[in-house]
Amino acid sequence: MAGHFEATPGGGAAVALDEVEIAILRSLAVQLLELIGPGNEPAEGEDPLAALFAEGPSEPPTDPALARLFPEAYGDDDTELRAASAEFRRFTENDLRTRKRDDALVVVRTLDALTPAGDDGAVLTLTPDECRSWLGSLNDLRLTIGTRLEVSDEDGGEDGSLYRLPDSDPRKPMVMAYLWLGGLQETLIETLMP
């Protein structure tokens, strides 16, 4: 089980993680939460139903990683499509941010609930719902890191340039995290497939 998810009875999944892996995953999830930003919780005394109908931003984020997490719905090739994308964003981005935030919080909370067993780390066991949240967060983390690294289809493709970075390259730790998260994501998907 070390390094990859395995199916558990009831539709969940489990993975053995050492203390360093737990710390890295938790740190990345917290950084993702910081990137996504705080939620639009109603202020004290504010009508909670009003918050449900609050409009989101109409402009795409300027941060490339956020723009990757919250992409344009219809592209930006012409004025009509830009207007449709802005309208779509106004009514969907807040909910999408909330879901991404909730998924990352599940990652943090499940990791915080682990009780390491000595130097071996711990076994993280997820329910089916937690698996879905983990999948969402693993995907968001990979999109964010990939954007920061300016990963293209060619980088991890046939030429494998991501795999051949010299150890002296300052991107190497993030590339290793990117590839590791991809392996976790792939094995989690495999455990959930019928």
PDB file of N, CA and C in Angstrom, residues 5-9 12-14 191-192:
ATOM      1  N   PHE A   5      -2.921   4.374  -3.374  1.00  0.00           N
ATOM      2  CA  PHE A   5      -4.207   4.058  -2.765  1.00  0.00           C
ATOM      3  C   PHE A   5      -4.628   2.642  -3.134  1.00  0.00           C
ATOM      4  N   GLU A   6      -5.321   2.017  -2.201  1.00  0.00           N
ATOM      5  CA  GLU A   6      -5.940   0.725  -2.442  1.00  0.00           C
ATOM      6  C   GLU A   6      -7.390   0.817  -1.995  1.00  0.00           C
ATOM      7  N   ALA A   7      -8.247   0.059  -2.660  1.00  0.00           N
ATOM      8  CA  ALA A   7      -9.671   0.069  -2.330  1.00  0.00           C
ATOM      9  C   ALA A   7      -9.903  -0.541  -0.945  1.00  0.00           C
ATOM     10  N   THR A   8     -10.902  -0.023  -0.258  1.00  0.00           N
ATOM     11  CA  THR A   8     -11.328  -0.580   1.022  1.00  0.00           C
ATOM     12  C   THR A   8     -12.791  -0.999   0.893  1.00  0.00           C
ATOM     13  N   PRO A   9     -13.238  -1.896   1.747  1.00  0.00           N
ATOM     14  CA  PRO A   9     -14.649  -2.295   1.695  1.00  0.00           C
ATOM     15  C   PRO A   9     -15.558  -1.075   1.874  1.00  0.00           C
ATOM     16  N   GLY A  12     -14.432   2.983  -0.202  1.00  0.00           N
ATOM     17  CA  GLY A  12     -13.432   3.973   0.163  1.00  0.00           C
ATOM     18  C   GLY A  12     -12.059   3.588  -0.363  1.00  0.00           C
ATOM     19  N   ALA A  13     -11.036   4.207   0.189  1.00  0.00           N
ATOM     20  CA  ALA A  13      -9.660   3.926  -0.221  1.00  0.00           C
ATOM     21  C   ALA A  13      -8.734   4.198   0.953  1.00  0.00           C
ATOM     22  N   ALA A  14      -7.555   3.580   0.914  1.00  0.00           N
ATOM     23  CA  ALA A  14      -6.560   3.773   1.966  1.00  0.00           C
ATOM     24  C   ALA A  14      -5.182   3.878   1.337  1.00  0.00           C
ATOM     25  N   THR A 191      -8.836   2.925  -7.714  1.00  0.00           N
ATOM     26  CA  THR A 191      -9.566   2.248  -6.632  1.00  0.00           C
ATOM     27  C   THR A 191     -11.053   2.511  -6.704  1.00  0.00           C
ATOM     28  N   LEU A 192     -11.437   3.637  -7.285  1.00  0.00           N
ATOM     29  CA  LEU A 192     -12.866   3.991  -7.319  1.00  0.00           C
ATOM     30  C   LEU A 192     -13.578   3.484  -8.552  1.00  0.00           C
TER      31      LEU A 192
END
